[in-house]
CSV table of N, CA and C in Angstrom, one decimal:
chain,number,residue,atom,x,y,z
A,1,MET,N,0.8,-1.2,0.0
A,1,MET,CA,0.0,0.0,0.0
A,1,MET,C,0.9,1.2,0.0
A,2,ASN,N,0.8,2.1,-1.1
A,2,ASN,CA,1.6,3.3,-1.2
A,2,ASN,C,0.9,4.5,-0.4
A,3,ALA,N,-0.4,4.5,-0.3
A,3,ALA,CA,-1.1,5.6,0.4
A,3,ALA,C,-0.9,5.4,1.9
A,4,PRO,N,-0.9,6.5,2.6
A,4,PRO,CA,-0.7,6.4,4.0
A,4,PRO,C,-1.9,5.8,4.7
A,5,ALA,N,-3.1,5.8,4.1
A,5,ALA,CA,-4.3,5.1,4.6
A,5,ALA,C,-5.2,4.8,3.4
A,6,CYS,N,-6.0,3.7,3.6
A,6,CYS,CA,-6.8,3.3,2.5
A,6,CYS,C,-8.1,2.5,3.1
A,7,ALA,N,-9.2,2.9,2.6
A,7,ALA,CA,-10.4,2.1,2.9
A,7,ALA,C,-10.4,0.7,2.3
A,8,THR,N,-10.7,-0.3,3.0
A,8,THR,CA,-10.6,-1.7,2.5
A,8,THR,C,-11.9,-2.4,2.4
A,9,ASN,N,-13.0,-1.9,3.1
A,9,ASN,CA,-14.3,-2.5,3.0
A,9,ASN,C,-15.3,-1.6,3.6
A,10,LEU,N,-16.6,-1.7,3.1
A,10,LEU,CA,-17.7,-1.0,3.6
A,10,LEU,C,-18.9,-1.9,3.7
A,11,THR,N,-19.5,-1.9,4.8
A,11,THR,CA,-20.7,-2.8,5.0
A,11,THR,C,-21.9,-2.0,5.5
A,12,ILE,N,-23.0,-2.2,5.0
A,12,ILE,CA,-24.3,-1.5,5.5
A,12,ILE,C,-24.9,-2.6,6.4
A,13,GLU,N,-25.3,-2.1,7.6
A,13,GLU,CA,-25.7,-3.0,8.6
A,13,GLU,C,-27.0,-2.4,9.4
A,14,ASP,N,-27.6,-3.3,10.1
A,14,ASP,CA,-28.6,-2.9,11.1
A,14,ASP,C,-27.8,-2.4,12.3
A,15,PRO,N,-28.5,-1.8,13.3
A,15,PRO,CA,-27.8,-1.2,14.5
A,15,PRO,C,-27.1,-2.3,15.3
A,16,ALA,N,-27.4,-3.6,15.2
A,16,ALA,CA,-26.8,-4.7,15.9
A,16,ALA,C,-25.5,-5.1,15.2
A,17,GLY,N,-25.2,-4.5,14.0
A,17,GLY,CA,-24.0,-4.9,13.3
A,17,GLY,C,-24.2,-6.0,12.3
A,18,LEU,N,-25.4,-6.4,12.0
A,18,LEU,CA,-25.7,-7.5,11.1
A,18,LEU,C,-25.8,-6.9,9.7
A,19,PRO,N,-25.1,-7.4,8.7
A,19,PRO,CA,-25.2,-6.9,7.3
A,19,PRO,C,-26.7,-7.0,6.8
A,20,ALA,N,-27.1,-6.0,6.1
A,20,ALA,CA,-28.5,-6.0,5.5
A,20,ALA,C,-28.4,-5.4,4.1
A,21,ASN,N,-29.4,-5.8,3.3
A,21,ASN,CA,-29.4,-5.3,1.9
A,21,ASN,C,-30.3,-4.0,1.8
A,22,GLY,N,-31.3,-3.9,2.7
A,22,GLY,CA,-32.2,-2.8,2.6
A,22,GLY,C,-32.9,-2.6,3.9
A,23,PHE,N,-33.6,-1.4,4.0
A,23,PHE,CA,-34.3,-1.0,5.2
A,23,PHE,C,-35.5,-0.3,4.9
A,24,ALA,N,-36.5,-0.4,5.8
A,24,ALA,CA,-37.7,0.4,5.6
A,24,ALA,C,-37.4,1.9,6.0
A,25,VAL,N,-38.1,2.8,5.3
A,25,VAL,CA,-37.9,4.2,5.6
A,25,VAL,C,-38.2,4.4,7.1
A,26,GLY,N,-37.4,5.1,7.8
A,26,GLY,CA,-37.6,5.4,9.2
A,26,GLY,C,-36.9,4.4,10.2
A,27,LYS,N,-36.4,3.3,9.7
A,27,LYS,CA,-35.7,2.3,10.5
A,27,LYS,C,-34.2,2.7,10.6
A,28,PRO,N,-33.6,2.5,11.8
A,28,PRO,CA,-32.2,2.9,11.9
A,28,PRO,C,-31.3,1.9,11.1
A,29,TRP,N,-30.1,2.4,10.7
A,29,TRP,CA,-29.1,1.6,10.0
A,29,TRP,C,-27.7,2.2,10.2
A,30,GLN,N,-26.7,1.5,9.9
A,30,GLN,CA,-25.4,2.0,10.1
A,30,GLN,C,-24.5,1.6,8.9
A,31,ILE,N,-23.4,2.4,8.7
A,31,ILE,CA,-22.4,2.1,7.7
A,31,ILE,C,-21.1,1.9,8.4
A,32,ARG,N,-20.4,0.7,8.2
A,32,ARG,CA,-19.1,0.4,8.8
A,32,ARG,C,-18.1,0.5,7.7
A,33,VAL,N,-17.1,1.3,7.9
A,33,VAL,CA,-16.0,1.5,7.0
A,33,VAL,C,-14.7,0.9,7.6
A,34,SER,N,-14.1,-0.1,7.0
A,34,SER,CA,-12.9,-0.6,7.5
A,34,SER,C,-11.7,0.0,6.7
A,35,PHE,N,-10.7,0.3,7.4
A,35,PHE,CA,-9.5,1.0,6.7
A,35,PHE,C,-8.2,0.6,7.3
A,36,THR,N,-7.2,0.8,6.6
A,36,THR,CA,-5.8,0.5,7.1
A,36,THR,C,-5.0,1.7,7.1
A,37,VAL,N,-4.2,1.9,8.1
A,37,VAL,CA,-3.3,3.1,8.2
A,37,VAL,C,-1.9,2.5,8.2
A,38,ALA,N,-1.1,3.0,7.2
A,38,ALA,CA,0.2,2.5,7.0
A,38,ALA,C,1.3,3.2,7.8
A,39,ARG,N,1.0,4.4,8.2
A,39,ARG,CA,2.0,5.2,9.0
A,39,ARG,C,1.2,6.1,9.9
A,40,ARG,N,1.9,6.6,10.9
A,40,ARG,CA,1.2,7.5,11.9
A,40,ARG,C,0.5,8.6,11.1
A,41,MET,N,-0.8,8.9,11.5
A,41,MET,CA,-1.6,9.9,10.9
A,41,MET,C,-2.1,10.8,12.0
A,42,GLU,N,-1.9,12.1,11.8
A,42,GLU,CA,-2.5,13.1,12.7
A,42,GLU,C,-3.7,13.7,12.1
A,43,HIS,N,-4.6,14.2,12.9
A,43,HIS,CA,-5.9,14.8,12.5
A,43,HIS,C,-6.5,14.0,11.3
A,44,PHE,N,-6.7,12.7,11.6
A,44,PHE,CA,-7.3,11.8,10.6
A,44,PHE,C,-8.8,11.9,10.7
A,45,ILE,N,-9.5,12.0,9.6
A,45,ILE,CA,-10.9,12.0,9.6
A,45,ILE,C,-11.5,11.0,8.6
A,46,ALA,N,-12.4,10.2,9.0
A,46,ALA,CA,-13.1,9.3,8.1
A,46,ALA,C,-14.5,9.9,7.8
A,47,GLY,N,-14.9,9.9,6.6
A,47,GLY,CA,-16.2,10.4,6.2
A,47,GLY,C,-16.9,9.6,5.2
A,48,ILE,N,-18.3,9.8,5.1
A,48,ILE,CA,-19.1,9.2,4.1
A,48,ILE,C,-20.0,10.2,3.5
A,49,GLY,N,-20.4,10.0,2.3
A,49,GLY,CA,-21.3,10.8,1.6
A,49,GLY,C,-22.4,9.9,1.1
A,50,ILE,N,-23.7,10.4,1.1
A,50,ILE,CA,-24.8,9.7,0.6
A,50,ILE,C,-25.3,10.5,-0.6
A,51,VAL,N,-25.4,9.8,-1.8
A,51,VAL,CA,-25.7,10.4,-3.0
A,51,VAL,C,-27.0,9.7,-3.6
A,52,SER,N,-27.9,10.5,-4.1
A,52,SER,CA,-29.2,10.0,-4.6
A,52,SER,C,-28.9,9.3,-5.9
A,53,ASP,N,-29.9,8.5,-6.4
A,53,ASP,CA,-29.8,7.9,-7.7
A,53,ASP,C,-29.8,8.9,-8.8
A,54,ARG,N,-30.1,10.1,-8.5
A,54,ARG,CA,-30.1,11.2,-9.5
A,54,ARG,C,-28.7,12.0,-9.5
A,55,GLY,N,-27.8,11.5,-8.6
A,55,GLY,CA,-26.5,12.0,-8.6
A,55,GLY,C,-26.4,13.3,-7.7
A,56,MET,N,-27.4,13.5,-6.9
A,56,MET,CA,-27.4,14.7,-6.0
A,56,MET,C,-26.8,14.3,-4.6
A,57,ALA,N,-25.9,15.1,-4.1
A,57,ALA,CA,-25.4,14.8,-2.7
A,57,ALA,C,-26.5,15.1,-1.8
A,58,VAL,N,-26.8,14.2,-0.9
A,58,VAL,CA,-27.9,14.3,0.1
A,58,VAL,C,-27.4,14.6,1.5
A,59,TRP,N,-26.3,13.9,1.9
A,59,TRP,CA,-25.9,14.0,3.3
A,59,TRP,C,-24.4,13.6,3.3
A,60,THR,N,-23.6,14.4,4.1
A,60,THR,CA,-22.2,14.1,4.3
A,60,THR,C,-22.0,14.0,5.8
A,61,VAL,N,-21.3,13.0,6.3
A,61,VAL,CA,-21.1,12.8,7.7
A,61,VAL,C,-19.6,12.5,7.9
A,62,TRP,N,-19.0,13.0,9.0
A,62,TRP,CA,-17.6,12.7,9.2
A,62,TRP,C,-17.3,12.5,10.7
A,63,SER,N,-16.2,11.9,10.9
A,63,SER,CA,-15.7,11.6,12.3
A,63,SER,C,-15.1,12.9,12.9
A,64,LYS,N,-14.9,12.9,14.2
A,64,LYS,CA,-14.0,13.9,14.8
A,64,LYS,C,-12.5,13.5,14.4
A,65,PRO,N,-11.6,14.5,14.4
A,65,PRO,CA,-10.2,14.1,14.1
A,65,PRO,C,-9.6,13.2,15.1
A,66,HIS,N,-8.8,12.3,14.7
A,66,HIS,CA,-8.1,11.3,15.5
A,66,HIS,C,-6.6,11.3,15.1
A,67,ASP,N,-5.7,11.0,16.1
A,67,ASP,CA,-4.3,10.7,15.8
A,67,ASP,C,-4.2,9.2,15.8
A,68,LEU,N,-3.8,8.6,14.7
A,68,LEU,CA,-3.8,7.1,14.6
A,68,LEU,C,-2.4,6.6,14.4
A,69,GLU,N,-2.1,5.4,15.0
A,69,GLU,CA,-0.9,4.7,14.7
A,69,GLU,C,-1.2,3.7,13.6
A,70,PRO,N,-0.1,3.2,13.0
A,70,PRO,CA,-0.4,2.1,11.9
A,70,PRO,C,-1.2,1.0,12.4
A,71,GLY,N,-2.1,0.5,11.6
A,71,GLY,CA,-2.9,-0.6,12.0
A,71,GLY,C,-4.2,-0.7,11.2
A,72,HIS,N,-5.1,-1.6,11.6
A,72,HIS,CA,-6.4,-1.7,11.0
A,72,HIS,C,-7.5,-1.1,11.9
A,73,TYR,N,-8.4,-0.4,11.3
A,73,TYR,CA,-9.4,0.4,12.0
A,73,TYR,C,-10.8,0.2,11.4
A,74,GLN,N,-11.8,0.6,12.1
A,74,GLN,CA,-13.2,0.7,11.6
A,74,GLN,C,-13.8,1.9,12.1
A,75,ALA,N,-14.6,2.6,11.2
A,75,ALA,CA,-15.4,3.7,11.6
A,75,ALA,C,-16.9,3.3,11.4
A,76,VAL,N,-17.7,3.5,12.4
A,76,VAL,CA,-19.1,3.1,12.3
A,76,VAL,C,-20.0,4.4,12.3
A,77,PHE,N,-20.8,4.6,11.3
A,77,PHE,CA,-21.6,5.8,11.2
A,77,PHE,C,-23.1,5.3,11.4
A,78,LEU,N,-23.6,5.5,12.6
A,78,LEU,CA,-25.0,5.1,13.0
A,78,LEU,C,-26.0,6.1,12.7
A,79,ASN,N,-27.0,5.8,12.0
A,79,ASN,CA,-28.1,6.7,11.7
A,79,ASN,C,-29.4,6.2,12.4
A,80,GLU,N,-29.8,7.0,13.4
A,80,GLU,CA,-31.0,6.7,14.2
A,80,GLU,C,-32.0,7.8,14.1
A,81,GLN,N,-31.6,9.0,13.5
A,81,GLN,CA,-32.5,10.1,13.6
A,81,GLN,C,-33.0,10.7,12.2
A,82,VAL,N,-32.2,10.6,11.2
A,82,VAL,CA,-32.6,11.2,9.9
A,82,VAL,C,-33.3,10.1,9.1
A,83,SER,N,-34.5,10.4,8.6
A,83,SER,CA,-35.2,9.5,7.7
A,83,SER,C,-35.1,10.1,6.3
A,84,LEU,N,-34.4,9.3,5.4
A,84,LEU,CA,-34.3,9.6,4.0
A,84,LEU,C,-35.5,9.0,3.3
A,85,CYS,N,-36.0,9.6,2.2
A,85,CYS,CA,-37.1,9.0,1.5
A,85,CYS,C,-36.7,7.7,0.8
A,86,ALA,N,-37.6,6.9,0.3
A,86,ALA,CA,-37.4,5.6,-0.3
A,86,ALA,C,-36.5,5.8,-1.6
A,87,GLY,N,-35.6,4.9,-1.8
A,87,GLY,CA,-34.8,5.0,-3.0
A,87,GLY,C,-33.5,4.3,-2.8
A,88,SER,N,-32.6,4.3,-3.8
A,88,SER,CA,-31.3,3.8,-3.8
A,88,SER,C,-30.3,4.9,-3.7
A,89,TYR,N,-29.4,4.8,-2.8
A,89,TYR,CA,-28.4,5.8,-2.5
A,89,TYR,C,-27.0,5.2,-2.6
A,90,SER,N,-26.1,5.8,-3.4
A,90,SER,CA,-24.7,5.3,-3.4
A,90,SER,C,-23.9,6.0,-2.3
A,91,ILE,N,-23.0,5.2,-1.7
A,91,ILE,CA,-22.2,5.7,-0.6
A,91,ILE,C,-20.8,6.0,-1.1
A,92,VAL,N,-20.3,7.2,-0.7
A,92,VAL,CA,-18.9,7.7,-1.0
A,92,VAL,C,-18.1,7.6,0.3
A,93,VAL,N,-16.9,7.2,0.2
A,93,VAL,CA,-16.0,7.1,1.3
A,93,VAL,C,-14.8,8.0,1.1
A,94,GLY,N,-14.5,8.8,2.1
A,94,GLY,CA,-13.3,9.7,2.1
A,94,GLY,C,-12.5,9.6,3.4
A,95,LEU,N,-11.2,9.6,3.2
A,95,LEU,CA,-10.3,9.6,4.3
A,95,LEU,C,-9.4,10.8,4.2
A,96,THR,N,-9.2,11.6,5.2
A,96,THR,CA,-8.4,12.8,5.1
A,96,THR,C,-7.5,13.0,6.3
A,97,SER,N,-6.5,13.8,6.1
A,97,SER,CA,-5.6,14.2,7.2
A,97,SER,C,-5.3,15.7,7.0
A,98,TYR,N,-5.7,16.5,8.0
A,98,TYR,CA,-5.6,17.9,7.9
A,98,TYR,C,-6.2,18.4,6.7
A,99,ASN,N,-7.4,17.9,6.4
A,99,ASN,CA,-8.3,18.3,5.2
A,99,ASN,C,-7.6,18.0,3.9
A,100,ARG,N,-6.6,17.2,3.9
A,100,ARG,CA,-6.0,16.7,2.6
A,100,ARG,C,-6.5,15.3,2.3
A,101,THR,N,-7.1,15.1,1.2
A,101,THR,CA,-7.6,13.8,0.8
A,101,THR,C,-6.5,12.7,0.7
A,102,ILE,N,-6.7,11.6,1.4
A,102,ILE,CA,-5.8,10.5,1.3
A,102,ILE,C,-6.4,9.4,0.5
A,103,HIS,N,-7.7,9.1,0.6
A,103,HIS,CA,-8.4,8.1,-0.1
A,103,HIS,C,-9.8,8.5,-0.4
A,104,TYR,N,-10.3,8.3,-1.6
A,104,TYR,CA,-11.7,8.7,-1.9
A,104,TYR,C,-12.2,7.6,-2.8
A,105,ALA,N,-13.4,7.1,-2.5
A,105,ALA,CA,-14.0,6.0,-3.3
A,105,ALA,C,-15.5,6.4,-3.5
A,106,GLU,N,-15.9,6.6,-4.8
A,106,GLU,CA,-17.3,6.8,-5.1
A,106,GLU,C,-17.9,5.4,-5.3
A,107,GLU,N,-19.2,5.4,-5.1
A,107,GLU,CA,-20.1,4.2,-5.3
A,107,GLU,C,-19.4,3.0,-4.6
A,108,ALA,N,-19.0,3.2,-3.3
A,108,ALA,CA,-18.4,2.1,-2.5
A,108,ALA,C,-19.5,1.0,-2.1
A,109,ALA,N,-20.7,1.4,-2.1
A,109,ALA,CA,-21.8,0.5,-1.7
A,109,ALA,C,-23.1,1.2,-2.1
A,110,THR,N,-24.2,0.5,-2.0
A,110,THR,CA,-25.6,1.0,-2.2
A,110,THR,C,-26.5,0.8,-1.0
A,111,LEU,N,-27.1,1.9,-0.6
A,111,LEU,CA,-28.1,1.8,0.5
A,111,LEU,C,-29.4,1.8,-0.1
A,112,VAL,N,-30.3,0.9,0.2
A,112,VAL,CA,-31.6,0.8,-0.3
A,112,VAL,C,-32.6,1.0,0.8
A,113,LEU,N,-33.5,2.0,0.6
A,113,LEU,CA,-34.6,2.2,1.5
A,113,LEU,C,-35.9,2.0,0.8
A,114,SER,N,-36.8,1.2,1.4
A,114,SER,CA,-38.1,0.9,0.8
A,114,SER,C,-39.2,1.8,1.3
A,115,GLU,N,-40.3,1.8,0.6
A,115,GLU,CA,-41.4,2.7,0.9
A,115,GLU,C,-42.2,2.1,2.1
A,116,ILE,N,-42.0,0.9,2.5
A,116,ILE,CA,-42.6,0.3,3.7
A,116,ILE,C,-42.0,1.1,4.9
A,117,SER,N,-42.8,1.8,5.6
A,117,SER,CA,-42.2,2.6,6.7
A,117,SER,C,-43.1,2.8,7.9
A,118,GLU,N,-42.5,3.4,8.9
A,118,GLU,CA,-43.2,3.7,10.1
A,118,GLU,C,-43.6,5.2,10.1
A,119,VAL,N,-43.3,5.9,9.0
A,119,VAL,CA,-43.6,7.3,8.8
A,119,VAL,C,-45.1,7.4,8.7
A,120,SER,N,-45.7,8.5,9.2
A,120,SER,CA,-47.1,8.7,9.2
A,120,SER,C,-47.7,8.5,7.8
A,121,ASP,N,-48.9,7.9,7.8
A,121,ASP,CA,-49.6,7.7,6.5
A,121,ASP,C,-49.9,9.0,5.7
A,122,ALA,N,-49.8,10.1,6.5
A,122,ALA,CA,-50.1,11.4,5.8
A,122,ALA,C,-49.0,11.8,4.9
A,123,VAL,N,-47.8,11.2,5.0
A,123,VAL,CA,-46.7,11.6,4.2
A,123,VAL,C,-46.3,10.4,3.4
A,124,LYS,N,-46.2,10.6,2.1
A,124,LYS,CA,-45.7,9.6,1.2
A,124,LYS,C,-44.2,9.5,1.4
A,125,ALA,N,-43.7,8.3,1.6
A,125,ALA,CA,-42.2,8.1,1.9
A,125,ALA,C,-41.4,7.9,0.7
A,126,ASN,N,-41.9,8.3,-0.5
A,126,ASN,CA,-41.1,8.1,-1.7
A,126,ASN,C,-40.4,9.5,-2.1
A,127,GLY,N,-39.8,9.5,-3.2
A,127,GLY,CA,-39.0,10.7,-3.7
A,127,GLY,C,-39.9,11.9,-4.0
A,128,GLU,N,-41.2,11.7,-3.9
A,128,GLU,CA,-42.1,12.9,-4.3
A,128,GLU,C,-42.1,13.9,-3.2
A,129,CYS,N,-41.5,13.6,-2.0
A,129,CYS,CA,-41.6,14.6,-0.9
A,129,CYS,C,-40.3,15.2,-0.5
A,130,GLY,N,-39.2,14.9,-1.2
A,130,GLY,CA,-37.9,15.4,-0.9
A,130,GLY,C,-37.1,14.3,-0.3
A,131,PHE,N,-35.8,14.6,-0.1
A,131,PHE,CA,-34.9,13.5,0.4
A,131,PHE,C,-35.0,13.2,1.9
A,132,ILE,N,-35.2,14.3,2.7
A,132,ILE,CA,-35.3,14.1,4.2
A,132,ILE,C,-36.8,14.3,4.6
A,133,ILE,N,-37.3,13.3,5.3
A,133,ILE,CA,-38.7,13.3,5.6
A,133,ILE,C,-39.0,13.3,7.1
A,134,ASN,N,-38.1,13.8,7.9
A,134,ASN,CA,-38.3,13.8,9.4
A,134,ASN,C,-39.4,14.8,9.8
A,135,PRO,N,-40.2,14.4,10.8
A,135,PRO,CA,-41.1,15.3,11.3
A,135,PRO,C,-40.4,16.4,12.1
A,136,MET,N,-41.0,17.5,12.2
A,136,MET,CA,-40.5,18.6,13.1
A,136,MET,C,-41.5,18.8,14.3
A,137,ALA,N,-41.1,19.3,15.4
A,137,ALA,CA,-42.0,19.6,16.5
A,137,ALA,C,-42.9,20.7,16.0
A,138,THR,N,-44.2,20.4,15.9
A,138,THR,CA,-45.2,21.3,15.3
A,138,THR,C,-46.4,21.4,16.3
A,139,GLN,N,-46.9,22.6,16.4
A,139,GLN,CA,-48.1,22.8,17.2
A,139,GLN,C,-49.1,23.5,16.3
A,140,ILE,N,-50.4,23.1,16.5
A,140,ILE,CA,-51.5,23.8,15.8
A,140,ILE,C,-52.4,24.2,16.9
A,141,PHE,N,-52.7,25.5,16.9
A,141,PHE,CA,-53.6,26.0,17.9
A,141,PHE,C,-54.5,27.1,17.4
A,142,LYS,N,-55.6,27.3,18.0
A,142,LYS,CA,-56.6,28.3,17.6
A,142,LYS,C,-56.1,29.7,18.1
A,143,THR,N,-56.4,30.7,17.3
A,143,THR,CA,-56.1,32.0,17.7
A,143,THR,C,-57.3,32.9,17.4
A,144,ASP,N,-57.4,34.0,18.1
A,144,ASP,CA,-58.5,35.0,17.9
A,144,ASP,C,-58.1,36.0,16.8
A,145,LYS,N,-56.9,36.0,16.3
A,145,LYS,CA,-56.5,37.0,15.4
A,145,LYS,C,-56.4,36.4,14.0
A,146,LYS,N,-56.9,37.1,13.0
A,146,LYS,CA,-56.8,36.6,11.6
A,146,LYS,C,-55.6,37.3,11.0
A,147,GLU,N,-54.6,36.5,10.5
A,147,GLU,CA,-53.4,37.1,9.9
A,147,GLU,C,-53.4,36.7,8.4
A,148,HIS,N,-52.7,37.6,7.6
A,148,HIS,CA,-52.6,37.4,6.2
A,148,HIS,C,-51.2,37.3,5.8
A,149,LEU,N,-50.9,36.5,4.8
A,149,LEU,CA,-49.6,36.4,4.2
A,149,LEU,C,-49.4,37.7,3.4
A,150,PRO,N,-48.1,38.2,3.3
A,150,PRO,CA,-47.9,39.3,2.5
A,150,PRO,C,-48.2,39.0,1.0
A,151,ALA,N,-48.6,40.1,0.3
A,151,ALA,CA,-49.0,39.9,-1.1
A,151,ALA,C,-47.8,39.5,-1.9
A,152,LEU,N,-47.9,38.6,-2.8
A,152,LEU,CA,-46.8,38.1,-3.6
A,152,LEU,C,-46.6,39.0,-4.8
């Protein structure tokens, strides 16, 4: 290995660490990136990108910086909070040191999310509603005041 660090494997898993091919929208999942460090690395960051089947970057996640000695490592990116809409997403892997790219791999794996979901029936869990479909804290309440939107 000529590079100071290199990703060697990527696995998409359930939160228990079991490999899985797909998930229902709203279910948690994780991505495990295995990599090898050939020499001491300072300010090392492992990151992943999630890209839609239309080629649009949807989400980028990265680790905190670490100082690593030579050896074999794994970075696990656990998603329990963000619900992406149904579809196929390609996973990009990047390894950096002091913001300098050491290793970059496009289409390292494919994450598949199905329309079967625990998301409210009021929301379609497919690509018609946008990439991220998380609910927000929302209140609906009656008011005595009639308000108008500004004229367009």
